Short mmCIF file of N, CA, C and O in Angstrom, two decimals:
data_model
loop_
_atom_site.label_atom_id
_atom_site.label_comp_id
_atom_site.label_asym_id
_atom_site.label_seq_id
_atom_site.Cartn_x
_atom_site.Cartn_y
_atom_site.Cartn_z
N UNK S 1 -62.57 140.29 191.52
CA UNK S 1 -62.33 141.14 192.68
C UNK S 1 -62.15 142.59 192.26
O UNK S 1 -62.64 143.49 192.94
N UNK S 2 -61.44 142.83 191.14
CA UNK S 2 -60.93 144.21 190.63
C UNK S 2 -62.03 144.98 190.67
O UNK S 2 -62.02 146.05 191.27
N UNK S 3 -63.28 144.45 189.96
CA UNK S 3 -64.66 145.24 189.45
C UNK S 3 -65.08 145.60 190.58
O UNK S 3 -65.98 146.43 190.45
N UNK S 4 -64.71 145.23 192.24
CA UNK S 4 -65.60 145.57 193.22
C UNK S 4 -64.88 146.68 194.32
O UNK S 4 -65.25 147.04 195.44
N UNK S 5 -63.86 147.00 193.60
CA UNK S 5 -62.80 147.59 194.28
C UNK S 5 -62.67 149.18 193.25
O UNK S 5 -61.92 149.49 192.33
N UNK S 6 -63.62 149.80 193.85
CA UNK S 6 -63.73 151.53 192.94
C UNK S 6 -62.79 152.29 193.76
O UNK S 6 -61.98 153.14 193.39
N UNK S 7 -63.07 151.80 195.10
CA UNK S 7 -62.20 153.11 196.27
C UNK S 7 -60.74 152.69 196.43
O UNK S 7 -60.22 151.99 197.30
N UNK S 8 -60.11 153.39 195.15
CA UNK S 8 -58.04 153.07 195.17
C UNK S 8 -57.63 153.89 195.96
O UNK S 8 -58.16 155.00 195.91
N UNK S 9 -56.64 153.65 196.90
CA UNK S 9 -55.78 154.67 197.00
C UNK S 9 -54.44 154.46 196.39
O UNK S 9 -54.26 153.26 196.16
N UNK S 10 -53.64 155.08 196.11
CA UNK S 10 -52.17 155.10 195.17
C UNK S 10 -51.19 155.58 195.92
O UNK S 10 -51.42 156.70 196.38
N UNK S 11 -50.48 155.25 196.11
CA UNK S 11 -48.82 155.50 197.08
C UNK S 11 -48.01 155.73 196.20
O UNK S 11 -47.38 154.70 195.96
N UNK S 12 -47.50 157.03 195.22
CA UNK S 12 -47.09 156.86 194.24
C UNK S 12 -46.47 158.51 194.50
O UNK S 12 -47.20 159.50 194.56
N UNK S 13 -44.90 158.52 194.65
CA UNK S 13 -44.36 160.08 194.61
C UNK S 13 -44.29 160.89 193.31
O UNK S 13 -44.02 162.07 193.09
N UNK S 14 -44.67 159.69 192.38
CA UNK S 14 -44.52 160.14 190.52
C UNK S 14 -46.05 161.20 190.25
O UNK S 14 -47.03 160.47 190.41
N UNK S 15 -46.29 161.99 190.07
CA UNK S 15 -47.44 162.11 189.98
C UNK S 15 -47.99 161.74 188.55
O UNK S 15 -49.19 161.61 188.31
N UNK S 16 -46.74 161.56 187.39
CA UNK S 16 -46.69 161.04 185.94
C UNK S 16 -47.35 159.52 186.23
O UNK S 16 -48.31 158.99 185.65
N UNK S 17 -46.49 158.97 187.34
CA UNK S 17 -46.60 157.39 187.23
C UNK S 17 -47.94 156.99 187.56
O UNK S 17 -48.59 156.11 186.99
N UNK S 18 -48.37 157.86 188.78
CA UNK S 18 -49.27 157.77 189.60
C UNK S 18 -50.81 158.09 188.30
O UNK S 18 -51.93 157.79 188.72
N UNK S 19 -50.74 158.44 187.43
CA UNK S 19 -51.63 159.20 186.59
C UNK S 19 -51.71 157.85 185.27
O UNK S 19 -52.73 157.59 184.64
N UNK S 20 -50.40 157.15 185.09
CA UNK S 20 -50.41 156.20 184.41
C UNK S 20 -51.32 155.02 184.87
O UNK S 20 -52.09 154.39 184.13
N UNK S 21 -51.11 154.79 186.32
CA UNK S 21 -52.10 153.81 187.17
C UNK S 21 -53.10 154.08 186.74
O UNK S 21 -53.66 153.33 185.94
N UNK S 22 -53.63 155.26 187.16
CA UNK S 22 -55.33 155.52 187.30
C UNK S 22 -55.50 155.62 185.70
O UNK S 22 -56.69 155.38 185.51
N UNK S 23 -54.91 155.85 184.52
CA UNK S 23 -55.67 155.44 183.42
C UNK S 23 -55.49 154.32 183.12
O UNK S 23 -56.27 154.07 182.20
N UNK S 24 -54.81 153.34 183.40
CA UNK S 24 -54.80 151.59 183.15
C UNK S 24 -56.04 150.98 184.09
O UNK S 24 -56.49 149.84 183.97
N UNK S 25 -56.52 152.05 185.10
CA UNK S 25 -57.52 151.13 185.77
C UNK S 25 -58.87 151.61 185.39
O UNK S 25 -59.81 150.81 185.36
N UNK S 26 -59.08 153.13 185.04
CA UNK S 26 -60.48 153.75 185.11
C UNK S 26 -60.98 152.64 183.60
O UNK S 26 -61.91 152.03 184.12
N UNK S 27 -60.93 152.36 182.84
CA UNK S 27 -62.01 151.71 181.74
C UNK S 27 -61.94 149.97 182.75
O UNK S 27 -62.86 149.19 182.50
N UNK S 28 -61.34 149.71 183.33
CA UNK S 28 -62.22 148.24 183.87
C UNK S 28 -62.37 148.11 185.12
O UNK S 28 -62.28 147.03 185.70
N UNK S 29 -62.67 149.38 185.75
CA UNK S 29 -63.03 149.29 187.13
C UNK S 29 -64.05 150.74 187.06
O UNK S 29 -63.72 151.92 186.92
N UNK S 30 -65.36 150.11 187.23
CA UNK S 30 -66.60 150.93 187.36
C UNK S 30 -66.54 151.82 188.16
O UNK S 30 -66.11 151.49 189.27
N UNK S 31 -66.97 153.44 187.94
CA UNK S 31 -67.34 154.26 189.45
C UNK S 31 -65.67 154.38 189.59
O UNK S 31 -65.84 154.85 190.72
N UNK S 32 -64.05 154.38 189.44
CA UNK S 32 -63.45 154.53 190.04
C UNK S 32 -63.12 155.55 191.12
O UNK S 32 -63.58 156.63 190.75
N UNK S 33 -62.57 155.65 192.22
CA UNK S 33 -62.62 156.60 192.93
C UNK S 33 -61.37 156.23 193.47
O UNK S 33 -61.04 155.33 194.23
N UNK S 34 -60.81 157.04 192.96
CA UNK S 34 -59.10 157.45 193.16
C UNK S 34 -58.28 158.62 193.68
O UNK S 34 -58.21 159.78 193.27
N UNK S 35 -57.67 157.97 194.75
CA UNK S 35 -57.29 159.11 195.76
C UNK S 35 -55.72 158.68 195.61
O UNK S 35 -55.45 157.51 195.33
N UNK S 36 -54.85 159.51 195.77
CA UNK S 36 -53.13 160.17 195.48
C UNK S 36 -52.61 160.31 196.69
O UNK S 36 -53.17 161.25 197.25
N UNK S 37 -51.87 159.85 197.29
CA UNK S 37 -50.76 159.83 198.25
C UNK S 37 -49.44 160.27 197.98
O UNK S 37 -48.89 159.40 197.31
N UNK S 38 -48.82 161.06 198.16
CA UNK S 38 -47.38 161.15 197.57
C UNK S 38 -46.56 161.10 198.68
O UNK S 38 -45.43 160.65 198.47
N UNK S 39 -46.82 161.43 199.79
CA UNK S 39 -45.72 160.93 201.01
C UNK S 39 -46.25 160.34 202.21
O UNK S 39 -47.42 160.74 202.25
N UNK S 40 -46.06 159.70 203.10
CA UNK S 40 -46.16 158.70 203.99
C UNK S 40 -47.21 159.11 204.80
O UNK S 40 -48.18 158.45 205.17
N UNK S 41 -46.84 160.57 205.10
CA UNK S 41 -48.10 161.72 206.09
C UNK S 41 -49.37 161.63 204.99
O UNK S 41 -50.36 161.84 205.69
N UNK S 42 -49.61 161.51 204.23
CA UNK S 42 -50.71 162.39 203.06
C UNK S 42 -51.26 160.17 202.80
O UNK S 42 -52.29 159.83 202.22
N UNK S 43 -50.63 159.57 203.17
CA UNK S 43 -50.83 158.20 202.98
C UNK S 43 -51.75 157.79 204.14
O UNK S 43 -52.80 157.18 203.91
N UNK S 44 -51.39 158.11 205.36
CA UNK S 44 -51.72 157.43 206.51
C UNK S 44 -52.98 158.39 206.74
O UNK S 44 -53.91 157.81 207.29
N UNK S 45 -53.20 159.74 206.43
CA UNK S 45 -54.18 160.72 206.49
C UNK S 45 -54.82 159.84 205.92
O UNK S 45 -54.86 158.80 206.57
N UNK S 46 -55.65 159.81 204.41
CA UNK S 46 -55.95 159.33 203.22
C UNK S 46 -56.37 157.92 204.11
O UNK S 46 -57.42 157.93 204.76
N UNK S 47 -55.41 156.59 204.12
CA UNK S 47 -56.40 155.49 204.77
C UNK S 47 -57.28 156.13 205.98
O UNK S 47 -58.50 155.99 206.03
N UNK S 48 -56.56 156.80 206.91
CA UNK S 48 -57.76 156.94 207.94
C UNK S 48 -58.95 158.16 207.73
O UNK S 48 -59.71 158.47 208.64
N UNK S 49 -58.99 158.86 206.28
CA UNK S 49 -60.37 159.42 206.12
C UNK S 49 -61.18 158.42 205.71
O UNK S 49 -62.41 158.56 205.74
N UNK S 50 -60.50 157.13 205.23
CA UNK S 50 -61.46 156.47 204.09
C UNK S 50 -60.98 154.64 203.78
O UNK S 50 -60.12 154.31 202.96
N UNK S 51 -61.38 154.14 204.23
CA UNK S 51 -60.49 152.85 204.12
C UNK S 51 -61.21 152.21 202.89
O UNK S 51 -62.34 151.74 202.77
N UNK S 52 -59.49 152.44 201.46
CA UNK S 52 -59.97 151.74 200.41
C UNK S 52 -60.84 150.39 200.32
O UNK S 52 -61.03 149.69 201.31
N UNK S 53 -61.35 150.10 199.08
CA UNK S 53 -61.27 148.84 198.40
C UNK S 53 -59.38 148.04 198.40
O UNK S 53 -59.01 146.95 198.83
N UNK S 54 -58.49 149.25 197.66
CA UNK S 54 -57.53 148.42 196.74
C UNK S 54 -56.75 149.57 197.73
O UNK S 54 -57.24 150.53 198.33
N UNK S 55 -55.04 149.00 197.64
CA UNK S 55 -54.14 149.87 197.72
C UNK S 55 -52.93 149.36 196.84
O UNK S 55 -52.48 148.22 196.77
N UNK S 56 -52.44 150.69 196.09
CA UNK S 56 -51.19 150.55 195.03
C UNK S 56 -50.56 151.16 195.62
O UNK S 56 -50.98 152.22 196.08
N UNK S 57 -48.94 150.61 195.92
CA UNK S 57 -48.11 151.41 196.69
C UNK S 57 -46.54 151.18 195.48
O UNK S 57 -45.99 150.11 195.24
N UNK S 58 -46.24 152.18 195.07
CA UNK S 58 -44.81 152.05 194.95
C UNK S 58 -43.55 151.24 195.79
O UNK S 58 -43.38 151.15 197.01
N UNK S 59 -42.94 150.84 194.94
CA UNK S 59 -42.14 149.86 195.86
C UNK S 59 -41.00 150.88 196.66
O UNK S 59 -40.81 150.50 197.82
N UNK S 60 -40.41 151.79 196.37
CA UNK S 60 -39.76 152.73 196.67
C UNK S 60 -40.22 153.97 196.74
O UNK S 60 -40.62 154.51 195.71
N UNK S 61 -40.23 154.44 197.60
CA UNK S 61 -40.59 156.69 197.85
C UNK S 61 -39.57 156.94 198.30
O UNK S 61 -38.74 156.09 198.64
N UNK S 62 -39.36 158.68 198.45
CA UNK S 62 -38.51 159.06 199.70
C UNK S 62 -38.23 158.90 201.02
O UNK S 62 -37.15 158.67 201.57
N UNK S 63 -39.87 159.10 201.71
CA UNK S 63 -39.83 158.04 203.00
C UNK S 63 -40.80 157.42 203.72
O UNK S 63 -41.52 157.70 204.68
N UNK S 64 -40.58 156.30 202.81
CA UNK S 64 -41.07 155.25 202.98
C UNK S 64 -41.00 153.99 201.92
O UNK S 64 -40.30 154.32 200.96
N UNK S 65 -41.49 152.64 201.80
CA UNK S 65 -41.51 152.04 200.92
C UNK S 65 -42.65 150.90 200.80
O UNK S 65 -43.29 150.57 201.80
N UNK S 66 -42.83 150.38 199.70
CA UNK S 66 -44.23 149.63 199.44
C UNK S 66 -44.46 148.45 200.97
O UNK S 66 -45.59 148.21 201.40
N UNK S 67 -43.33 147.92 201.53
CA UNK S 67 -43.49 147.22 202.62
C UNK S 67 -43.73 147.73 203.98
O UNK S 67 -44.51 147.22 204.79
N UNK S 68 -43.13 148.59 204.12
CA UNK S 68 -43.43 149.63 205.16
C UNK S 68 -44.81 150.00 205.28
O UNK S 68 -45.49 149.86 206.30
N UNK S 69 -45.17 150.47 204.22
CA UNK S 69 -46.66 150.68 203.54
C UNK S 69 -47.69 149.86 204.04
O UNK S 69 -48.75 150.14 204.59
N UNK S 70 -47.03 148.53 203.69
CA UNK S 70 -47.94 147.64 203.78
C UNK S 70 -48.26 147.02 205.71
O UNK S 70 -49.28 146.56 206.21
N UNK S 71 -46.90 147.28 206.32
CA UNK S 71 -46.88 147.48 207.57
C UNK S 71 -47.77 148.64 208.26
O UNK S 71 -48.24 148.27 209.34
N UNK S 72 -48.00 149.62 207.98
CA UNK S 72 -48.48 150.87 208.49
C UNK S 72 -50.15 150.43 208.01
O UNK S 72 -51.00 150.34 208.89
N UNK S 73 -50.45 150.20 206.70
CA UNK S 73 -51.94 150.02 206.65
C UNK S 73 -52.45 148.61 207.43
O UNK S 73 -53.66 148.43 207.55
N UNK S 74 -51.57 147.71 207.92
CA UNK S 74 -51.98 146.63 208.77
C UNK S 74 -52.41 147.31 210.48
O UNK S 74 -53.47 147.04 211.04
N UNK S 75 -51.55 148.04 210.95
CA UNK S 75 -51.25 148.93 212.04
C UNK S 75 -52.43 149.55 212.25
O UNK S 75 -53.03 149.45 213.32
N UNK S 76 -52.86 150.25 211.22
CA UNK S 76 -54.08 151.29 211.15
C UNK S 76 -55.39 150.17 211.13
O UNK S 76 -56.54 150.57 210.92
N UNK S 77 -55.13 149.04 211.33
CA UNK S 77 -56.38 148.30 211.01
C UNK S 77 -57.05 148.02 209.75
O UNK S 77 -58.05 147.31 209.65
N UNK S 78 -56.50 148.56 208.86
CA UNK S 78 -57.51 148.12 207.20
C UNK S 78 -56.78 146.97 206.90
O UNK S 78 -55.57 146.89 206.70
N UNK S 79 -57.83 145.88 206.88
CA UNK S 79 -58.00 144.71 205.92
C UNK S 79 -57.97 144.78 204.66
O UNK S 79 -58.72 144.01 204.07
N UNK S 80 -56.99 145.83 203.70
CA UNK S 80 -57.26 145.75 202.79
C UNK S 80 -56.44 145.26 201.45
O UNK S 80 -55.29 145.62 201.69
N UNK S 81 -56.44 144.65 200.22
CA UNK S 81 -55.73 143.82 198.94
C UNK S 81 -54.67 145.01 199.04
O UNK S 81 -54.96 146.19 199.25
N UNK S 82 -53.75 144.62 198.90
CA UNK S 82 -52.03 145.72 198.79
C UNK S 82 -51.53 145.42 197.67
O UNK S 82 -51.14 144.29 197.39
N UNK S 83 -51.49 146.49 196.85
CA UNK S 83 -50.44 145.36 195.48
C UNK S 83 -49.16 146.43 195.83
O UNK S 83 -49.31 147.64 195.73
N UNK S 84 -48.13 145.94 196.18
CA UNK S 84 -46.50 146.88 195.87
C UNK S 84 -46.36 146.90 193.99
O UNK S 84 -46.67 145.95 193.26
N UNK S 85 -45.94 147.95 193.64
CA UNK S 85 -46.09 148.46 191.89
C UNK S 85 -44.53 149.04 192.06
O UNK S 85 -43.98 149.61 193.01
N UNK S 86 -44.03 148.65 190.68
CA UNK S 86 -42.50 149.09 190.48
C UNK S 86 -42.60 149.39 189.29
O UNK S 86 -43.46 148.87 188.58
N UNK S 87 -41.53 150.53 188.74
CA UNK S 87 -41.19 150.65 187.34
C UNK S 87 -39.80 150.31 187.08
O UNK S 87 -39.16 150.97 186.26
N UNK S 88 -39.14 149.09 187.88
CA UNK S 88 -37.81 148.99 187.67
C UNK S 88 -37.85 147.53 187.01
O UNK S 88 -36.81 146.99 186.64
#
């Protein structure tokens, strides 16, 4: 599934952490095309220019959180794989 999924978006307020993602994924996911979210507004923009392949959401932000997340991209209509990502 991973290999068919180039269009990420990342829910990630770290822009360190967020930068750690996208180099653990660019060598085994072809073509990646990776787009940065850092707050909830810049999240919900982002799915509705473009509805990923994949979405990585931090389990915690300022406001918002990986479930919420995952509530709001159901809302907006994308069918799309959600992984919630933690560094705790």
């Amino acid at each position: 599934m991973i290999r068919e999924a180039n269009r990420v978006l990342c829910l990630e307020a770290d822009p360190l952490d967020a930068e750690l993602l996208e180099n653990a994924l660019r060598p085994i996911v072809p073509g990646l095309r990776w787009r940065h979210a850092r707050t909830r507004r810049d999240f919900e923009r982002e799915l509705l220019a473009e509805c990923p392949d994949l979405v990585l959401a931090d389990y915690k932000l300022p406001d918002i959180d990986g479930l919420a997340a995952l509530d709001r991209t159901r809302e907006l209509g994308a069918d799309t794989p959600f992984v919630v990502v933690s560094g705790a």
